[in-house]
């Protein structure tokens, strides 16, 4: 069996299990502006780099416009034949033909000129951009289908892989064209009220190839299309055996020795209780041989680093040495697939073994969503766990003081460890408490401990045994003042 024909787009090749089946005709459909022409150019440029002959038949855009598009991506179309279909030579065809309608004559002439060019060049890759002009000339769906079928039969014995670009402007015609094509790739653009429009593609059909189904995010940038396939792990890696220490003995004891590799830890609590700080403590405390990646959706990068440095975490030094990366995710700029791809790149290519996402609340607001966000997070967390990475995700519960038992999305069943933070009242002051309510990977303390942030470190106190109202979300300490942290 012949090797697949690469599209020149790594992510799309992954979806197609290597690329297109050679010597077949494929339909690339989508509304104007979705990236069809850019995809086609990458397909032809990839062929040129492999020593193949390429032909771009442009029925709507001019050669000058095509070269301008290529220049905007930093490409050259040298070595690729561009056949621009010229306008009808005579402005009054209706005066020259009486037996046939002018459009019928023009359609026959148009197709014949294209066939002559193909016969002369014998290209191995062909792009028709786009079919809207042929559909208009055909006027009737039956004539249009017959013309496409004739084109397919002509190309069948000429060892060439063909992309037909269609503007998706007629449901009936689209279905007919899909039935004639060996495979169909659909591109979509989804506008949002704020932020960058989200683009996604779907492989509607691909005969003989177990292509990855479902919608996949992609974006158009300088250099062409970037497709972000769904995360799939072939097999899980064996995680490290030793626990991950926070560098704080009392906190490690609360967690039964520390966090576990290949697991997800959920740090949950109301706003301002220290969730990000507790999670950052684990990131900063890992050994210099371990790389970590932090993704911020809410707090600014500079503020986060300065705050961690003030608490003795030496985050700036770890960033300069390359052991920790801190990435600020701008609102509305990243699709769910692109974010997962960034995390995957940091883990697979750059070797990050500790991942912190701060926070899920910010993720839901900053990333345009049109489908189930829980499924996306489940996919990402499962991937990280299978790669043996330790993941910390921060979730803010609604409210600050009062009953705080709700979160914007229920991730507790996905988490292997749940660290719960709470405000509590004692001696006329609002204090902070920490407890571990779940840990699948080992034992842990069931006690509640007070902790204090600052001025230059995090302090975790002894177990506090006399609490009321813990399950209501507003615990109140009624015991002696002895175990409470003081300023000494």
Short mmCIF file of C-alpha atoms in Angstrom, two decimals:
data_model
loop_
_atom_site.label_atom_id
_atom_site.label_comp_id
_atom_site.label_asym_id
_atom_site.label_seq_id
_atom_site.Cartn_x
_atom_site.Cartn_y
_atom_site.Cartn_z
CA UNK A 1 0.00 0.00 0.00
CA UNK A 2 1.31 3.44 -0.95
CA UNK A 3 2.37 5.81 1.82
CA UNK A 4 -0.14 8.53 2.79
CA UNK A 5 0.17 11.95 1.17
CA UNK A 6 1.16 14.49 3.85
CA UNK A 7 -0.89 17.67 4.01
CA UNK A 8 2.04 19.71 5.36
CA UNK A 9 0.04 20.33 8.55
CA UNK A 10 1.30 18.13 11.38
CA UNK A 11 -1.90 18.14 13.43
CA UNK A 12 -4.09 17.36 10.41
CA UNK A 13 -1.80 14.49 9.42
CA UNK A 14 -2.27 13.07 12.92
CA UNK A 15 -6.05 13.16 12.48
CA UNK A 16 -5.70 11.46 9.08
CA UNK A 17 -3.31 8.79 10.43
CA UNK A 18 -0.47 10.10 8.29
CA UNK A 19 -2.22 12.02 5.52
CA UNK A 20 -4.51 11.54 2.52
CA UNK A 21 -4.73 8.27 0.65
CA UNK A 22 -2.86 8.97 -2.62
CA UNK A 23 -4.54 9.33 -6.02
CA UNK A 24 -7.96 10.24 -4.62
CA UNK A 25 -10.20 13.32 -4.73
CA UNK A 26 -11.01 15.16 -1.48
CA UNK A 27 -13.43 17.95 -0.60
CA UNK A 28 -12.35 20.82 1.67
CA UNK A 29 -15.46 22.81 2.51
CA UNK A 30 -16.25 25.79 4.69
CA UNK A 31 -17.48 29.36 4.69
CA UNK A 32 -15.25 32.13 3.28
CA UNK A 33 -12.48 33.02 5.71
CA UNK A 34 -12.19 29.62 7.38
CA UNK A 35 -8.75 28.85 5.89
CA UNK A 36 -9.42 26.64 2.87
CA UNK A 37 -6.96 28.40 0.55
CA UNK A 38 -4.25 28.47 3.23
CA UNK A 39 -4.67 24.73 3.80
CA UNK A 40 -4.46 24.11 0.05
CA UNK A 41 -1.25 26.13 -0.22
CA UNK A 42 0.38 24.16 2.56
CA UNK A 43 -0.64 20.98 0.76
CA UNK A 44 1.03 22.11 -2.47
CA UNK A 45 4.14 23.50 -0.75
CA UNK A 46 4.60 20.20 1.08
CA UNK A 47 4.48 18.43 -2.26
CA UNK A 48 7.05 20.80 -3.74
CA UNK A 49 9.40 20.12 -0.82
CA UNK A 50 9.08 16.41 -1.59
CA UNK A 51 9.94 16.96 -5.27
CA UNK A 52 6.37 16.62 -6.54
CA UNK A 53 4.66 18.74 -9.19
CA UNK A 54 1.77 20.88 -7.98
CA UNK A 55 -1.01 22.72 -9.80
CA UNK A 56 -3.25 25.40 -8.28
CA UNK A 57 -6.31 26.06 -10.44
CA UNK A 58 -7.81 29.36 -9.28
CA UNK A 59 -11.33 30.02 -10.50
CA UNK A 60 -12.08 33.07 -8.37
CA UNK A 61 -8.90 34.69 -7.02
CA UNK A 62 -6.15 36.06 -9.20
CA UNK A 63 -2.56 34.85 -9.25
CA UNK A 64 -1.47 38.16 -7.72
CA UNK A 65 -3.87 37.63 -4.80
CA UNK A 66 -2.62 34.08 -4.24
CA UNK A 67 1.00 35.19 -4.15
CA UNK A 68 0.09 37.97 -1.72
CA UNK A 69 -1.50 35.37 0.59
CA UNK A 70 1.65 33.28 0.37
CA UNK A 71 3.84 36.31 1.14
CA UNK A 72 1.78 37.04 4.26
CA UNK A 73 2.78 33.61 5.58
CA UNK A 74 6.42 33.92 4.53
CA UNK A 75 6.02 31.38 1.71
CA UNK A 76 7.14 31.29 -1.89
CA UNK A 77 5.02 29.68 -4.60
CA UNK A 78 7.99 29.17 -6.91
CA UNK A 79 7.84 25.73 -8.47
CA UNK A 80 4.04 25.53 -8.17
CA UNK A 81 2.05 26.04 -11.36
CA UNK A 82 -0.80 28.55 -10.96
CA UNK A 83 -3.49 28.40 -13.60
CA UNK A 84 -5.73 31.45 -13.45
CA UNK A 85 -8.94 31.05 -15.38
CA UNK A 86 -9.34 34.18 -17.49
CA UNK A 87 -12.69 35.89 -17.93
CA UNK A 88 -14.70 35.19 -21.06
CA UNK A 89 -12.97 36.80 -23.99
CA UNK A 90 -16.16 38.18 -25.49
CA UNK A 91 -18.51 40.28 -23.36
CA UNK A 92 -21.53 39.25 -25.46
CA UNK A 93 -21.56 35.46 -25.57
CA UNK A 94 -25.33 35.50 -25.81
CA UNK A 95 -25.01 37.08 -29.26
CA UNK A 96 -22.77 34.24 -30.53
CA UNK A 97 -24.66 31.15 -29.37
CA UNK A 98 -28.26 30.46 -30.28
CA UNK A 99 -28.62 26.70 -29.86
CA UNK A 100 -27.08 26.47 -26.34
CA UNK A 101 -27.26 28.77 -23.39
CA UNK A 102 -24.02 30.84 -23.04
CA UNK A 103 -23.33 29.39 -19.57
CA UNK A 104 -23.39 25.85 -20.97
CA UNK A 105 -20.80 26.71 -23.59
CA UNK A 106 -18.66 28.56 -21.05
CA UNK A 107 -18.76 25.62 -18.62
CA UNK A 108 -17.60 23.18 -21.31
CA UNK A 109 -14.81 25.53 -22.36
CA UNK A 110 -13.74 26.12 -18.76
CA UNK A 111 -13.47 22.44 -17.94
CA UNK A 112 -11.67 21.67 -21.19
CA UNK A 113 -9.00 24.32 -20.53
CA UNK A 114 -8.42 22.85 -17.07
CA UNK A 115 -8.09 19.35 -18.49
CA UNK A 116 -5.60 20.57 -21.09
CA UNK A 117 -3.37 22.07 -18.39
CA UNK A 118 -3.51 18.86 -16.34
CA UNK A 119 -2.68 16.78 -19.39
CA UNK A 120 0.32 18.99 -20.14
CA UNK A 121 1.78 19.21 -16.60
CA UNK A 122 0.91 15.76 -15.25
CA UNK A 123 0.90 17.08 -11.64
CA UNK A 124 0.81 14.77 -8.63
CA UNK A 125 -1.04 17.33 -6.47
CA UNK A 126 -3.93 19.49 -7.72
CA UNK A 127 -6.05 22.14 -6.00
CA UNK A 128 -9.31 23.55 -7.44
CA UNK A 129 -10.06 26.86 -5.72
CA UNK A 130 -12.99 27.11 -5.63
CA UNK A 131 -15.95 25.24 -7.12
CA UNK A 132 -18.42 28.08 -6.67
CA UNK A 133 -17.75 29.35 -10.21
CA UNK A 134 -18.40 25.93 -11.74
CA UNK A 135 -21.60 25.59 -9.75
CA UNK A 136 -22.84 28.94 -11.05
CA UNK A 137 -22.01 28.03 -14.63
CA UNK A 138 -23.73 24.65 -14.33
CA UNK A 139 -26.93 26.32 -13.03
CA UNK A 140 -28.52 22.92 -12.33
CA UNK A 141 -27.41 20.39 -9.68
CA UNK A 142 -27.58 17.51 -12.17
CA UNK A 143 -25.28 19.17 -14.69
CA UNK A 144 -22.92 20.21 -11.90
CA UNK A 145 -22.75 16.66 -10.54
CA UNK A 146 -22.12 15.22 -14.01
CA UNK A 147 -19.31 17.68 -14.59
CA UNK A 148 -17.61 16.84 -11.29
CA UNK A 149 -18.04 13.13 -11.99
CA UNK A 150 -16.46 13.57 -15.43
CA UNK A 151 -13.56 15.43 -13.82
CA UNK A 152 -13.11 12.63 -11.29
CA UNK A 153 -13.06 9.99 -14.04
CA UNK A 154 -10.51 12.00 -16.01
CA UNK A 155 -8.19 12.28 -12.98
CA UNK A 156 -8.65 8.67 -11.86
CA UNK A 157 -5.88 7.25 -14.05
CA UNK A 158 -3.38 10.08 -13.71
CA UNK A 159 -1.75 9.39 -10.31
CA UNK A 160 -2.70 12.67 -8.66
CA UNK A 161 -4.19 13.66 -5.31
CA UNK A 162 -6.85 16.35 -5.71
CA UNK A 163 -8.32 18.89 -3.27
CA UNK A 164 -11.63 20.51 -4.22
CA UNK A 165 -12.30 23.72 -2.28
CA UNK A 166 -15.96 24.63 -1.85
CA UNK A 167 -17.58 27.62 -0.14
CA UNK A 168 -20.35 25.51 1.37
CA UNK A 169 -23.10 27.70 -0.05
CA UNK A 170 -25.67 25.09 -1.01
CA UNK A 171 -26.80 22.19 1.15
CA UNK A 172 -28.05 20.02 -1.73
CA UNK A 173 -24.96 20.57 -3.86
CA UNK A 174 -22.71 19.97 -0.89
CA UNK A 175 -24.25 16.55 -0.21
CA UNK A 176 -23.82 15.55 -3.85
CA UNK A 177 -20.22 16.66 -3.84
CA UNK A 178 -19.54 14.83 -0.58
CA UNK A 179 -20.84 11.59 -2.06
CA UNK A 180 -18.41 11.87 -4.98
CA UNK A 181 -15.38 12.67 -2.83
CA UNK A 182 -13.13 10.08 -1.21
CA UNK A 183 -12.93 12.22 1.92
CA UNK A 184 -14.46 15.40 3.30
CA UNK A 185 -12.84 17.91 5.68
CA UNK A 186 -15.06 20.70 6.97
CA UNK A 187 -13.69 23.99 8.35
CA UNK A 188 -15.72 26.29 10.62
CA UNK A 189 -15.31 29.71 12.19
CA UNK A 190 -17.18 30.46 15.42
CA UNK A 191 -17.35 34.15 16.40
CA UNK A 192 -17.64 35.19 20.04
CA UNK A 193 -18.75 38.43 21.62
CA UNK A 194 -15.26 38.98 22.99
CA UNK A 195 -11.85 37.71 21.93
CA UNK A 196 -10.50 35.87 18.94
CA UNK A 197 -12.89 33.86 16.81
CA UNK A 198 -12.52 30.15 17.35
CA UNK A 199 -11.87 27.89 14.37
CA UNK A 200 -12.43 24.17 14.30
CA UNK A 201 -12.40 21.39 11.72
CA UNK A 202 -14.12 18.06 11.41
CA UNK A 203 -13.40 15.07 9.22
CA UNK A 204 -16.85 14.17 7.97
CA UNK A 205 -15.74 11.08 6.10
CA UNK A 206 -12.51 9.42 5.01
CA UNK A 207 -12.91 6.14 3.15
CA UNK A 208 -10.57 3.36 4.25
CA UNK A 209 -8.88 5.45 6.98
CA UNK A 210 -9.72 5.34 10.73
CA UNK A 211 -9.50 9.11 10.99
CA UNK A 212 -10.04 10.77 14.36
CA UNK A 213 -13.64 11.96 14.52
CA UNK A 214 -15.16 14.96 16.23
CA UNK A 215 -14.39 18.68 16.16
CA UNK A 216 -10.75 19.70 16.52
CA UNK A 217 -9.56 23.25 17.21
CA UNK A 218 -7.18 25.02 14.84
CA UNK A 219 -5.94 28.53 14.20
CA UNK A 220 -4.48 30.50 11.32
CA UNK A 221 -1.20 32.23 12.07
CA UNK A 222 1.82 33.36 10.09
CA UNK A 223 3.16 30.12 8.73
CA UNK A 224 -0.24 28.56 8.04
CA UNK A 225 -2.78 26.42 9.84
CA UNK A 226 -2.03 24.82 13.20
CA UNK A 227 -4.35 21.99 14.14
CA UNK A 228 -4.64 20.85 17.75
CA UNK A 229 -5.76 17.21 17.80
CA UNK A 230 -7.48 15.55 20.71
CA UNK A 231 -5.10 14.27 23.41
CA UNK A 232 -4.70 10.50 23.27
CA UNK A 233 -2.27 8.45 25.35
CA UNK A 234 -1.25 5.08 23.97
CA UNK A 235 -0.09 3.73 27.34
CA UNK A 236 0.38 5.10 30.85
CA UNK A 237 3.88 5.66 32.20
CA UNK A 238 4.90 4.36 35.59
CA UNK A 239 5.01 7.36 37.99
CA UNK A 240 7.80 7.99 40.45
CA UNK A 241 7.49 6.32 43.81
CA UNK A 242 8.75 9.09 46.11
CA UNK A 243 6.18 11.71 47.24
CA UNK A 244 6.31 15.37 46.23
CA UNK A 245 7.21 17.47 49.23
CA UNK A 246 5.93 20.99 49.80
CA UNK A 247 8.99 21.92 51.80
CA UNK A 248 6.73 22.44 54.84
CA UNK A 249 6.83 19.49 57.26
CA UNK A 250 3.40 20.12 58.79
CA UNK A 251 1.73 20.39 55.37
CA UNK A 252 3.42 17.18 54.21
CA UNK A 253 2.18 15.35 57.30
CA UNK A 254 -1.36 16.55 56.60
CA UNK A 255 -1.06 15.00 53.13
CA UNK A 256 0.35 11.73 54.37
CA UNK A 257 3.88 12.55 53.21
CA UNK A 258 3.15 14.77 50.22
CA UNK A 259 1.53 14.65 46.79
CA UNK A 260 1.75 11.69 44.42
CA UNK A 261 3.21 11.62 40.90
CA UNK A 262 0.71 10.85 38.15
CA UNK A 263 -2.17 12.35 40.11
CA UNK A 264 -4.37 15.46 40.12
CA UNK A 265 -4.67 17.62 43.22
CA UNK A 266 -7.61 20.00 43.54
CA UNK A 267 -7.06 23.02 45.80
CA UNK A 268 -10.47 24.51 46.52
CA UNK A 269 -11.77 27.31 48.71
CA UNK A 270 -13.19 30.84 48.72
CA UNK A 271 -11.44 33.83 47.17
CA UNK A 272 -8.48 35.15 49.15
CA UNK A 273 -7.93 32.07 51.30
CA UNK A 274 -4.50 31.21 49.80
CA UNK A 275 -5.26 28.57 47.16
CA UNK A 276 -2.73 29.82 44.61
CA UNK A 277 -0.09 30.26 47.29
CA UNK A 278 -0.47 26.70 48.61
CA UNK A 279 -0.30 25.29 45.06
CA UNK A 280 2.72 27.45 44.22
CA UNK A 281 4.51 26.16 47.32
CA UNK A 282 4.58 22.66 45.83
CA UNK A 283 5.75 23.99 42.45
CA UNK A 284 8.60 25.97 44.00
CA UNK A 285 9.70 23.19 46.35
CA UNK A 286 10.37 20.48 43.75
CA UNK A 287 13.97 19.43 43.18
CA UNK A 288 16.09 21.27 40.62
CA UNK A 289 16.05 18.17 38.43
CA UNK A 290 12.27 18.54 37.99
CA UNK A 291 10.73 21.05 35.60
CA UNK A 292 7.41 22.73 36.33
CA UNK A 293 4.92 24.75 34.26
CA UNK A 294 2.43 27.27 35.67
CA UNK A 295 -0.52 28.65 33.67
CA UNK A 296 -2.19 31.80 34.98
CA UNK A 297 -5.69 32.75 33.86
CA UNK A 298 -6.40 35.46 36.45
CA UNK A 299 -3.42 36.88 38.33
CA UNK A 300 -0.83 38.79 36.36
CA UNK A 301 2.48 37.03 35.87
CA UNK A 302 4.58 39.75 37.50
CA UNK A 303 2.35 39.92 40.57
CA UNK A 304 2.38 36.15 40.99
CA UNK A 305 6.18 35.90 40.78
CA UNK A 306 6.74 38.84 43.15
CA UNK A 307 4.32 37.41 45.69
CA UNK A 308 5.98 33.99 45.62
CA UNK A 309 9.45 35.53 45.95
CA UNK A 310 8.30 37.53 48.98
CA UNK A 311 7.29 34.25 50.66
CA UNK A 312 10.74 32.76 50.19
CA UNK A 313 9.90 30.48 47.23
CA UNK A 314 12.74 31.82 45.02
CA UNK A 315 10.49 31.60 41.96
CA UNK A 316 12.43 34.21 39.98
CA UNK A 317 15.67 32.27 40.34
CA UNK A 318 13.97 29.02 39.27
CA UNK A 319 12.50 30.79 36.23
CA UNK A 320 15.89 32.19 35.21
CA UNK A 321 17.46 28.75 35.49
CA UNK A 322 14.75 27.30 33.25
CA UNK A 323 13.34 24.93 35.86
CA UNK A 324 9.98 26.72 36.02
CA UNK A 325 7.95 28.45 33.31
CA UNK A 326 5.07 30.81 34.11
CA UNK A 327 2.67 31.50 31.22
CA UNK A 328 0.02 34.22 31.26
CA UNK A 329 -3.09 33.21 29.28
CA UNK A 330 -4.80 36.30 27.89
CA UNK A 331 -8.63 36.31 27.96
CA UNK A 332 -10.31 35.29 24.72
CA UNK A 333 -7.07 34.45 22.90
CA UNK A 334 -6.80 30.67 23.28
CA UNK A 335 -9.14 27.83 22.31
CA UNK A 336 -9.48 24.73 24.52
CA UNK A 337 -7.56 22.63 22.01
CA UNK A 338 -4.73 25.15 21.77
CA UNK A 339 -4.36 25.33 25.54
CA UNK A 340 -4.20 21.55 25.81
CA UNK A 341 -1.59 21.58 23.04
CA UNK A 342 0.53 24.10 24.97
CA UNK A 343 0.44 21.92 28.07
CA UNK A 344 1.24 18.83 26.04
CA UNK A 345 4.23 20.56 24.43
CA UNK A 346 5.58 21.62 27.83
CA UNK A 347 5.25 18.06 29.12
CA UNK A 348 6.37 16.06 26.08
CA UNK A 349 8.92 18.36 24.45
CA UNK A 350 10.19 20.43 27.37
CA UNK A 351 9.97 17.79 30.10
CA UNK A 352 7.64 19.53 32.58
CA UNK A 353 6.63 17.09 35.31
CA UNK A 354 4.65 19.41 37.60
CA UNK A 355 1.74 21.40 36.12
CA UNK A 356 -0.27 24.10 37.88
CA UNK A 357 -3.47 25.62 36.43
CA UNK A 358 -4.68 28.74 38.22
CA UNK A 359 -7.57 28.72 38.05
CA UNK A 360 -10.42 26.67 36.57
CA UNK A 361 -12.68 29.69 37.09
CA UNK A 362 -10.39 31.78 34.92
CA UNK A 363 -10.11 28.95 32.38
CA UNK A 364 -13.88 28.93 31.91
CA UNK A 365 -14.00 32.69 31.40
CA UNK A 366 -10.82 33.19 29.36
CA UNK A 367 -11.21 30.36 26.86
CA UNK A 368 -14.14 30.55 24.42
CA UNK A 369 -16.30 27.53 25.00
CA UNK A 370 -18.96 26.07 22.76
CA UNK A 371 -18.95 22.51 24.02
CA UNK A 372 -18.66 20.70 27.35
CA UNK A 373 -15.72 22.19 29.29
CA UNK A 374 -15.70 19.29 31.75
CA UNK A 375 -14.90 16.85 28.95
CA UNK A 376 -12.00 19.03 27.84
CA UNK A 377 -10.55 19.19 31.34
CA UNK A 378 -11.10 15.48 31.87
CA UNK A 379 -9.16 14.77 28.68
CA UNK A 380 -6.27 17.03 29.71
CA UNK A 381 -6.03 15.73 33.28
CA UNK A 382 -6.18 12.12 32.13
CA UNK A 383 -3.37 12.79 29.69
CA UNK A 384 -1.17 14.40 32.35
CA UNK A 385 -1.82 11.58 34.80
CA UNK A 386 -0.92 8.98 32.19
CA UNK A 387 2.34 10.84 31.50
CA UNK A 388 3.24 10.58 35.20
CA UNK A 389 2.99 14.34 35.81
CA UNK A 390 1.73 15.88 39.06
CA UNK A 391 -1.08 18.36 38.36
CA UNK A 392 -2.40 21.04 40.70
CA UNK A 393 -5.64 22.79 39.74
CA UNK A 394 -7.11 25.71 41.66
CA UNK A 395 -10.87 26.24 41.95
CA UNK A 396 -12.52 29.19 43.71
CA UNK A 397 -15.85 28.60 45.39
CA UNK A 398 -18.50 31.27 45.16
CA UNK A 399 -18.58 33.81 47.96
CA UNK A 400 -16.07 34.76 50.65
CA UNK A 401 -17.94 34.48 53.94
CA UNK A 402 -21.01 32.25 54.29
CA UNK A 403 -22.02 28.88 52.98
CA UNK A 404 -19.52 28.04 50.21
CA UNK A 405 -20.30 24.57 48.98
CA UNK A 406 -20.64 25.27 45.24
CA UNK A 407 -18.02 25.55 42.50
CA UNK A 408 -18.41 26.68 38.87
CA UNK A 409 -17.73 23.13 37.71
CA UNK A 410 -17.59 19.86 39.63
CA UNK A 411 -14.08 18.43 39.32
CA UNK A 412 -13.97 16.54 42.59
CA UNK A 413 -14.51 13.16 40.94
CA UNK A 414 -11.57 13.83 38.60
CA UNK A 415 -9.20 14.78 41.41
CA UNK A 416 -7.11 12.16 43.21
CA UNK A 417 -6.51 14.54 46.11
CA UNK A 418 -8.71 17.38 47.36
CA UNK A 419 -7.22 20.08 49.61
CA UNK A 420 -9.91 22.23 51.20
CA UNK A 421 -9.19 25.75 52.45
CA UNK A 422 -11.55 27.71 54.69
CA UNK A 423 -11.82 30.92 56.65
CA UNK A 424 -12.73 30.42 60.30
CA UNK A 425 -13.40 32.65 63.27
CA UNK A 426 -11.44 32.47 66.55
CA UNK A 427 -10.57 35.03 69.19
CA UNK A 428 -12.37 37.76 67.25
CA UNK A 429 -10.24 37.29 64.11
CA UNK A 430 -10.74 35.74 60.68
CA UNK A 431 -8.20 32.96 60.20
CA UNK A 432 -7.39 30.36 57.53
CA UNK A 433 -7.72 26.59 57.86
CA UNK A 434 -6.52 23.74 55.64
CA UNK A 435 -7.59 20.10 55.52
CA UNK A 436 -7.39 17.13 53.16
CA UNK A 437 -10.79 15.60 52.46
CA UNK A 438 -9.75 13.03 49.82
CA UNK A 439 -6.62 11.22 48.70
CA UNK A 440 -6.93 8.14 46.51
CA UNK A 441 -3.24 7.37 46.39
CA UNK A 442 -2.58 6.89 50.11
CA UNK A 443 -3.43 7.82 53.64
CA UNK A 444 -3.76 11.36 54.97
CA UNK A 445 -4.63 13.20 58.15
CA UNK A 446 -8.29 13.97 58.76
CA UNK A 447 -7.45 16.90 61.02
CA UNK A 448 -7.89 20.59 60.34
CA UNK A 449 -4.85 22.81 60.68
CA UNK A 450 -4.51 26.55 60.75
CA UNK A 451 -2.09 28.17 58.31
CA UNK A 452 -0.85 31.69 57.88
CA UNK A 453 0.62 33.37 54.82
CA UNK A 454 3.42 35.88 55.32
CA UNK A 455 5.16 38.02 55.90
CA UNK A 456 8.04 35.95 54.47
CA UNK A 457 6.86 32.34 54.54
CA UNK A 458 3.88 30.01 54.93
CA UNK A 459 3.31 28.64 58.41
CA UNK A 460 1.16 25.57 59.10
CA UNK A 461 0.15 24.96 62.70
CA UNK A 462 -0.80 21.94 64.76
CA UNK A 463 -4.07 20.06 64.44
CA UNK A 464 -7.12 21.96 65.71
CA UNK A 465 -9.59 19.50 67.18
CA UNK A 466 -12.42 21.65 68.52
CA UNK A 467 -14.37 23.01 65.54
CA UNK A 468 -18.02 23.65 64.88
CA UNK A 469 -19.74 24.15 61.53
CA UNK A 470 -17.03 22.60 59.35
CA UNK A 471 -19.49 20.91 56.99
CA UNK A 472 -21.53 24.09 56.59
CA UNK A 473 -18.53 25.80 55.04
CA UNK A 474 -18.14 28.30 57.91
CA UNK A 475 -16.07 26.53 60.59
CA UNK A 476 -15.76 28.17 64.01
CA UNK A 477 -13.05 27.22 66.46
CA UNK A 478 -14.30 26.87 70.05
CA UNK A 479 -11.24 25.31 71.66
CA UNK A 480 -8.37 26.77 73.64
CA UNK A 481 -6.10 29.40 72.17
CA UNK A 482 -2.99 27.29 72.66
CA UNK A 483 -2.85 25.52 69.28
CA UNK A 484 -3.59 28.70 67.30
CA UNK A 485 -0.79 30.38 65.42
CA UNK A 486 0.48 33.60 66.93
CA UNK A 487 2.92 36.25 65.81
CA UNK A 488 5.84 34.77 67.71
#
